[in-house]
Amino acid sequence: MIQIAVLGYGTVGSGVVEVIEKNKDMVNKKSGDEIEVKYILDLRDFPGDPYEAKVVHDFDVIVNDPEVRIICETMGGVGAAYQFTKAALEKGISVCTSNKELVAMHGPELLTIAREHNCNYLFEASVGGGIPIIRPLNYSLTAEKIEKITGILNGTTNYMLSKMEREGVAYEDVLRRAQEKGYAERNPEADVEGHDACRKIAILSSLMMGKNVDSSKIYTEGITAITAADFAYAKACKKSIKLLAVSQLISDDEVLAMVSPVMIDAENPLSMVNGVFNAVMVTGNMLGDSMYYGKGAGKLPTASAVVSDVVDCARHLGKVIMCFWDKEDAKLACVDDMTRAFFVRAKAGVQDAVKAAFPGGESITIPGRTEDFGYFTGRMTEKEFAAKYDSLGDKVLGRIRME
Ligand code: HSE
């Protein structure tokens, strides 16, 4: 029997217990041993809960119990979660987590501690919820040089953008509806400003490079400036607008990582990813594109990924599962130097000024819309575009990167 503990009995933590209970036979068979939840750490008590007796309030009870071999950290945050994870790994207890913030911030350090103590720090649930993406990058695509990862990594913003696209509603309305449905937090900043997607692409970029990609250095733009009018133009051109998290190899030792809304063609498979779903497109130099799609959030999908890590840890007790993510910082390319085309929305009547700033582009008007027009620029560097766009002052109403 392998005894485990769950830190945090919230949405994901209670999901972990549920997955282990509901899929007991399968989980035990695949682990090669019986998995038993011995402790649940939480500040609260849970009177009447079937696992009430397993709830403890003191982490020391768990970390000092030699029977505990695996811990699921589903607390979130980078304070106590970091201290507890470190203490567990230093005792040789493997840790499986859904905590993307902690993985993005302390991943290489915690992986090193795990390696030094013959245990594992696994984080399948930290990116893409229930979608297997960490394991494919670590163990499946090992014959590939990964050239690019493009992901829709945030379910809340994808739900919001999908609603805006389908129903033509304004950002504020769709945010309110997402909050009512429980998809968006009361303070939605981490999602709508792109910070959540940024942490996730930092993790994927680090695995792609085998070196650390610091999330605080990734250019990040959220969806707060996207309007119903932008979608009207996207629709008229058979395009979609998605919050994309991208990591692209620029040279063998340089990577471009960024998060921003991007207008993509209807033929792009990512344009078909709607609602709270996530998807990750991985481009390898031999395989070409492969895509991973599914539920990127939610209690049971996320818990399922945590439990898949528990099974992996159970199969590798006392052995280290290789994960290439060094402490050394990867070289990050400067976004300013990247070349692409842009969509610009401008006030009606300023066509000449926009064409003069971006010669050779293409205008688009929508019958019945008199207040503005759209313009697709040619390819240019981000820096060149920003200077020209800024020079247009209040003539322009918004801009979106093109794929
Ligand atoms: N807030 C995140 C999302 C939860 O909307 O995708 C999963 O990480």
Coordinates of C-alpha atoms and ligand atoms in Angstrom, one line a residue:
M1 CA 0.0 0.0 0.0
I2 CA 1.2 3.5 -0.9
Q3 CA 0.1 6.2 1.5
I4 CA -0.5 9.7 0.1
A5 CA -1.5 13.0 1.5
V6 CA -3.5 15.8 -0.1
L7 CA -2.6 19.4 0.7
G8 CA -5.7 21.7 0.4
Y9 CA -9.2 20.2 0.3
G10 CA -10.6 22.8 -2.1
T11 CA -11.9 22.2 -5.6
V12 CA -8.9 20.4 -7.0
G13 CA -7.9 18.6 -3.7
S14 CA -11.4 17.2 -3.2
G15 CA -11.3 16.2 -6.9
V16 CA -8.1 14.3 -6.3
V17 CA -9.8 12.3 -3.5
E18 CA -12.8 11.7 -5.7
V19 CA -10.8 10.5 -8.7
I20 CA -8.8 8.1 -6.5
E21 CA -12.0 6.8 -4.9
K22 CA -14.1 6.5 -8.2
N23 CA -11.3 5.0 -10.3
K24 CA -9.8 3.0 -7.4
D25 CA -9.3 -0.3 -9.3
M26 CA -7.8 1.4 -12.4
V27 CA -5.5 3.7 -10.3
N28 CA -4.3 0.8 -8.2
K29 CA -3.7 -1.5 -11.1
K30 CA -1.8 1.1 -13.0
S31 CA 0.2 2.1 -9.9
G32 CA 1.1 -1.5 -9.3
D33 CA 0.0 -1.1 -5.7
E34 CA -2.9 0.2 -3.6
I35 CA -3.0 4.0 -3.3
E36 CA -4.6 5.2 0.0
V37 CA -5.2 8.8 1.1
K38 CA -3.9 8.9 4.6
Y39 CA -4.1 12.6 5.3
I40 CA -5.8 15.7 4.0
L41 CA -4.3 19.0 5.1
D42 CA -6.6 22.0 5.4
L43 CA -7.2 24.8 7.8
R44 CA -10.9 23.9 7.9
D45 CA -12.8 21.0 9.3
F46 CA -15.2 19.1 7.2
P47 CA -17.9 17.7 9.5
G48 CA -20.0 15.0 7.8
D49 CA -17.5 14.5 4.9
P50 CA -16.6 10.9 4.4
Y51 CA -12.9 11.8 4.7
E52 CA -13.5 14.0 7.8
A53 CA -11.3 11.7 9.9
K54 CA -8.3 12.2 7.6
V55 CA -8.2 15.9 7.9
V56 CA -5.3 17.4 9.8
H57 CA -4.3 21.0 10.3
D58 CA -0.5 20.5 10.9
F59 CA 1.8 19.8 8.0
D60 CA 4.4 18.3 10.3
V61 CA 2.1 15.4 11.0
I62 CA 2.3 14.5 7.3
V63 CA 5.9 15.3 6.6
N64 CA 7.1 13.4 9.7
D65 CA 5.1 10.3 8.9
P66 CA 7.5 7.8 7.2
E67 CA 4.5 6.0 5.6
V68 CA 3.7 9.0 3.4
R69 CA 5.4 8.5 0.0
I70 CA 3.5 11.0 -2.2
I71 CA 1.9 14.4 -1.6
C72 CA -0.6 16.2 -3.8
E73 CA -0.1 19.9 -3.5
T74 CA -3.4 21.5 -4.5
M75 CA -3.3 24.5 -2.2
G76 CA -2.1 27.1 -4.7
G77 CA 0.0 30.1 -4.0
V78 CA 3.7 30.4 -3.5
G79 CA 4.0 30.8 0.2
A80 CA 3.1 27.8 2.4
A81 CA 2.8 25.6 -0.8
Y82 CA 6.5 26.4 -1.6
Q83 CA 7.6 25.7 2.0
F84 CA 5.6 22.4 2.2
T85 CA 6.8 21.2 -1.2
K86 CA 10.4 21.9 -0.4
A87 CA 10.2 20.2 3.0
A88 CA 8.5 17.1 1.5
L89 CA 11.0 16.7 -1.3
E90 CA 13.9 17.1 1.1
K91 CA 12.4 14.1 3.0
G92 CA 12.3 12.1 -0.3
I93 CA 8.5 12.4 -0.6
S94 CA 7.3 12.9 -4.2
V95 CA 5.0 15.9 -4.8
C96 CA 2.4 16.2 -7.6
T97 CA 0.9 19.6 -8.1
S98 CA -1.6 21.7 -10.0
N99 CA 0.0 24.9 -8.8
K100 CA 1.3 26.6 -12.0
E101 CA 2.3 29.7 -10.1
L102 CA 4.7 27.7 -8.0
V103 CA 6.0 25.6 -10.8
A104 CA 6.6 28.7 -13.0
M105 CA 8.4 30.5 -10.1
H106 CA 10.4 27.7 -8.4
G107 CA 10.2 24.8 -10.9
P108 CA 14.0 24.2 -11.5
E109 CA 14.9 24.6 -7.8
L110 CA 12.2 22.1 -6.7
L111 CA 13.2 19.7 -9.5
T112 CA 16.8 19.8 -8.3
I113 CA 15.8 19.1 -4.7
A114 CA 13.6 16.2 -5.9
R115 CA 16.5 14.8 -7.9
E116 CA 18.9 15.1 -5.0
H117 CA 16.5 13.2 -2.8
N118 CA 15.5 10.4 -5.2
C119 CA 12.0 11.5 -5.5
N120 CA 9.9 13.4 -8.1
Y121 CA 8.2 16.8 -8.5
L122 CA 5.5 16.3 -11.2
F123 CA 3.2 19.0 -12.5
E124 CA 1.0 17.6 -15.3
A125 CA -2.0 19.5 -14.0
S126 CA -0.3 22.9 -14.0
V127 CA -0.8 23.5 -17.7
G128 CA -3.9 22.6 -19.7
G129 CA -5.8 21.1 -16.7
G130 CA -6.6 17.6 -17.7
I131 CA -4.9 17.7 -21.1
P132 CA -1.7 15.6 -21.1
I133 CA 0.9 18.1 -22.3
I134 CA 3.8 18.0 -19.8
R135 CA 4.2 14.2 -20.2
P136 CA 4.2 14.4 -24.1
L137 CA 6.8 17.1 -24.0
N138 CA 8.9 15.2 -21.4
Y139 CA 8.6 11.6 -22.5
S140 CA 6.9 11.3 -25.8
L141 CA 8.3 13.9 -28.2
T142 CA 11.9 13.0 -27.1
A143 CA 13.1 12.5 -30.7
E144 CA 11.9 15.9 -31.7
K145 CA 13.5 19.3 -31.7
I146 CA 10.4 21.3 -30.6
E147 CA 10.3 24.5 -32.7
K148 CA 7.1 26.1 -31.6
I149 CA 4.4 25.7 -29.0
T150 CA 1.1 27.7 -29.5
G151 CA -1.5 27.3 -26.9
I152 CA -4.9 28.5 -25.8
L153 CA -4.1 28.0 -22.2
N154 CA -6.7 29.9 -20.4
G155 CA -10.3 28.6 -20.3
T156 CA -11.8 31.8 -18.8
T157 CA -10.6 34.1 -21.5
N158 CA -11.4 31.6 -24.2
Y159 CA -14.9 31.3 -23.0
M160 CA -15.2 35.1 -23.0
L161 CA -13.8 35.5 -26.5
S162 CA -15.9 32.7 -27.9
K163 CA -19.1 34.4 -26.5
M164 CA -18.0 37.7 -27.9
E165 CA -17.5 36.0 -31.3
R166 CA -20.8 34.1 -31.3
E167 CA -23.1 36.6 -29.8
G168 CA -21.5 39.9 -30.7
V169 CA -21.5 41.0 -27.0
A170 CA -19.3 43.6 -25.4
Y171 CA -16.3 42.6 -23.2
E172 CA -17.9 44.0 -20.0
D173 CA -21.1 41.9 -20.5
V174 CA -19.3 38.8 -21.3
L175 CA -17.0 39.2 -18.2
R176 CA -20.1 39.6 -16.0
R177 CA -21.6 36.5 -17.5
A178 CA -18.3 34.5 -17.0
Q179 CA -18.3 35.6 -13.4
E180 CA -22.0 34.6 -12.9
K181 CA -21.2 31.2 -14.3
G182 CA -18.2 30.8 -11.9
Y183 CA -15.6 30.7 -14.8
A184 CA -14.1 34.1 -14.0
E185 CA -13.0 35.1 -10.5
R186 CA -14.5 38.2 -8.9
N187 CA -11.0 39.6 -9.4
P188 CA -10.4 38.4 -13.0
E189 CA -7.0 40.1 -13.4
A190 CA -4.9 36.9 -13.6
D191 CA -7.0 35.5 -16.4
V192 CA -8.0 38.6 -18.4
E193 CA -4.6 40.3 -18.2
G194 CA -2.9 37.1 -19.5
H195 CA -0.9 36.4 -16.3
D196 CA -2.3 32.8 -16.0
A197 CA -1.5 32.0 -19.6
C198 CA 1.9 33.6 -19.1
R199 CA 2.8 31.3 -16.3
K200 CA 1.7 28.3 -18.3
I201 CA 3.7 29.2 -21.4
A202 CA 6.7 29.9 -19.1
I203 CA 6.5 26.2 -18.0
L204 CA 6.1 24.9 -21.5
S205 CA 8.9 27.1 -22.9
S206 CA 11.2 25.9 -20.1
L207 CA 10.5 22.3 -21.0
M208 CA 11.0 23.1 -24.7
M209 CA 14.4 24.8 -24.0
G210 CA 15.5 22.6 -21.1
K211 CA 16.4 25.9 -19.4
N212 CA 14.5 28.3 -17.3
V213 CA 12.1 30.8 -19.0
D214 CA 11.3 33.4 -16.4
S215 CA 7.6 34.3 -16.6
S216 CA 8.2 37.8 -15.4
K217 CA 10.2 38.5 -18.6
I218 CA 7.5 37.2 -21.0
Y219 CA 5.7 39.9 -23.0
T220 CA 2.1 39.6 -21.8
E221 CA -1.0 41.3 -23.1
G222 CA -4.5 40.3 -22.1
I223 CA -7.9 40.6 -23.7
T224 CA -9.2 43.7 -22.0
A225 CA -8.8 45.9 -25.1
I226 CA -10.7 43.5 -27.4
T227 CA -14.1 44.8 -28.5
A228 CA -17.3 43.6 -30.2
A229 CA -16.2 45.7 -33.2
D230 CA -12.9 43.8 -33.5
F231 CA -15.0 40.6 -33.8
A232 CA -17.3 42.1 -36.4
Y233 CA -14.2 42.7 -38.6
A234 CA -12.7 39.3 -37.8
K235 CA -16.0 37.6 -38.7
A236 CA -16.2 39.6 -42.0
C237 CA -12.8 38.2 -42.9
K238 CA -13.5 34.6 -41.7
K239 CA -11.0 35.0 -38.9
S240 CA -11.1 34.5 -35.2
I241 CA -9.5 36.2 -32.2
K242 CA -7.8 34.0 -29.6
L243 CA -5.6 34.7 -26.6
L244 CA -2.5 32.8 -27.8
A245 CA 0.5 31.9 -25.6
V246 CA 3.4 31.3 -28.0
S247 CA 6.9 30.0 -27.6
Q248 CA 9.0 29.9 -30.7
L249 CA 12.6 28.8 -31.2
I250 CA 14.5 31.6 -32.8
S251 CA 17.8 29.9 -32.8
D252 CA 19.2 26.8 -31.0
D253 CA 19.6 28.8 -27.8
E254 CA 17.1 31.7 -28.2
V255 CA 13.3 31.6 -27.7
L256 CA 10.5 34.1 -28.2
A257 CA 7.8 33.7 -25.7
M258 CA 4.7 35.9 -25.6
V259 CA 1.0 36.1 -24.7
S260 CA -1.4 38.3 -26.6
P261 CA -4.6 38.2 -28.6
V262 CA -4.1 37.2 -32.2
M263 CA -6.3 37.2 -35.2
I264 CA -6.1 33.7 -36.7
D265 CA -7.5 32.2 -39.9
A266 CA -10.6 30.0 -39.8
E267 CA -8.5 27.1 -41.1
N268 CA -6.2 27.2 -38.1
P269 CA -7.3 24.3 -35.8
L270 CA -7.0 26.6 -32.8
S271 CA -9.8 28.7 -34.2
M272 CA -12.1 25.8 -33.5
V273 CA -11.2 25.7 -29.8
N274 CA -14.2 27.3 -28.1
G275 CA -15.6 27.9 -24.7
V276 CA -13.6 26.8 -21.7
F277 CA -11.6 24.3 -23.7
N278 CA -7.8 24.6 -24.0
A279 CA -5.5 23.4 -26.8
V280 CA -1.8 23.2 -27.3
M281 CA -0.2 22.9 -30.8
V282 CA 3.3 21.6 -30.7
T283 CA 5.5 21.8 -33.8
G284 CA 8.4 19.4 -33.9
N285 CA 11.1 19.4 -36.6
M286 CA 10.3 15.8 -37.6
L287 CA 6.7 15.3 -36.6
G288 CA 5.4 18.6 -37.7
D289 CA 2.3 19.8 -35.9
S290 CA 0.5 17.8 -33.2
M291 CA -2.3 19.1 -31.1
Y292 CA -3.5 18.4 -27.6
Y293 CA -7.1 19.4 -26.8
G294 CA -9.4 19.1 -23.9
K295 CA -10.7 20.5 -20.6
G296 CA -8.1 23.0 -19.4
A297 CA -9.7 23.6 -16.0
G298 CA -12.3 22.3 -13.6
K299 CA -12.3 20.0 -10.6
L300 CA -12.2 16.5 -12.1
P301 CA -10.2 17.1 -15.3
T302 CA -7.5 18.9 -13.2
A303 CA -7.6 16.3 -10.5
S304 CA -7.3 13.5 -13.0
A305 CA -4.0 15.0 -14.2
V306 CA -2.8 15.2 -10.6
V307 CA -3.7 11.6 -10.0
S308 CA -1.9 10.6 -13.2
D309 CA 1.2 12.0 -11.6
V310 CA 0.5 10.1 -8.4
V311 CA 0.4 6.9 -10.5
D312 CA 3.7 7.9 -12.2
C313 CA 5.3 8.6 -8.8
A314 CA 4.0 5.2 -7.5
R315 CA 5.6 3.4 -10.4
H316 CA 8.9 5.2 -9.8
L317 CA 9.3 5.2 -6.0
G318 CA 12.9 5.8 -5.2
K319 CA 13.7 6.5 -8.8
V320 CA 14.0 9.9 -10.5
I321 CA 11.9 10.6 -13.6
M322 CA 14.0 12.7 -15.9
C323 CA 12.8 16.2 -16.5
F324 CA 15.1 18.6 -18.4
W325 CA 14.6 22.1 -16.9
D326 CA 17.9 23.6 -15.7
K327 CA 18.2 26.6 -13.4
E328 CA 20.1 28.5 -16.1
D329 CA 18.1 31.1 -17.8
A330 CA 17.1 30.6 -21.5
K331 CA 17.9 33.5 -23.8
L332 CA 14.7 35.3 -24.5
A333 CA 14.3 37.1 -27.9
C334 CA 13.1 40.6 -27.9
V335 CA 9.5 41.0 -29.0
D336 CA 10.3 44.4 -30.7
D337 CA 12.3 42.7 -33.3
M338 CA 9.7 40.2 -34.4
T339 CA 8.1 40.6 -37.7
R340 CA 4.3 40.1 -38.4
A341 CA 1.3 41.8 -39.9
F342 CA -1.3 43.7 -37.8
F343 CA -5.0 44.5 -37.9
V344 CA -5.8 48.1 -37.2
R345 CA -9.2 49.5 -36.5
A346 CA -9.5 53.3 -37.2
K347 CA -12.1 56.0 -37.1
A348 CA -14.1 56.6 -40.3
G349 CA -12.6 59.2 -42.6
V350 CA -8.9 58.7 -41.7
Q351 CA -8.1 56.1 -44.5
D352 CA -5.5 58.3 -46.1
A353 CA -3.5 58.7 -42.9
V354 CA -3.7 55.0 -42.1
K355 CA -2.6 54.1 -45.7
A356 CA 0.2 56.6 -45.5
A357 CA 1.5 55.1 -42.2
F358 CA 1.1 51.5 -43.5
P359 CA 1.5 51.6 -47.3
G360 CA 0.6 48.5 -49.2
G361 CA -2.0 47.2 -46.7
E362 CA -5.6 46.4 -47.3
S363 CA -8.7 48.2 -46.1
I364 CA -11.9 46.5 -45.1
T365 CA -15.3 48.1 -44.5
I366 CA -18.4 46.4 -43.3
P367 CA -21.7 47.5 -44.9
G368 CA -23.8 49.4 -42.4
R369 CA -20.8 50.3 -40.2
T370 CA -20.1 54.0 -40.5
E371 CA -18.1 54.7 -37.4
D372 CA -14.9 52.9 -38.3
F373 CA -13.0 50.8 -40.8
G374 CA -10.4 48.0 -40.6
Y375 CA -7.0 47.8 -42.1
F376 CA -4.6 44.9 -42.6
T377 CA -1.0 46.0 -42.6
G378 CA 1.9 44.3 -44.4
R379 CA 4.6 42.5 -42.4
M380 CA 6.9 44.7 -40.2
T381 CA 8.7 44.5 -36.9
E382 CA 6.7 45.1 -33.7
K383 CA 8.9 48.2 -33.1
E384 CA 8.2 49.7 -36.5
F385 CA 4.5 49.0 -36.2
A386 CA 4.3 50.5 -32.7
A387 CA 6.0 53.7 -33.8
K388 CA 3.7 54.2 -36.8
Y389 CA 0.6 53.2 -34.8
D390 CA 1.4 55.6 -32.0
S391 CA 2.0 58.4 -34.6
L392 CA -1.7 58.0 -35.6
G393 CA -2.8 59.2 -32.2
D394 CA -6.6 59.2 -31.7
K395 CA -7.3 58.3 -35.3
V396 CA -6.9 54.6 -34.4
L397 CA -9.2 52.6 -32.2
G398 CA -7.3 49.4 -31.7
R399 CA -4.9 46.9 -33.1
I400 CA -4.5 43.1 -33.0
R401 CA -1.6 41.0 -34.1
M402 CA -2.1 38.7 -37.1
E403 CA -1.0 35.2 -37.1
Ligands
HSE1 N1 -8.2 30.3 -14.4 C1 -7.7 29.2 -15.2 C2 -8.4 29.2 -16.5 C3 -7.9 28.0 -14.4 O1 -9.4 29.9 -16.7 O2 -7.9 28.5 -17.4 C4 -7.0 26.8 -14.9 O3 -5.7 27.0 -14.7

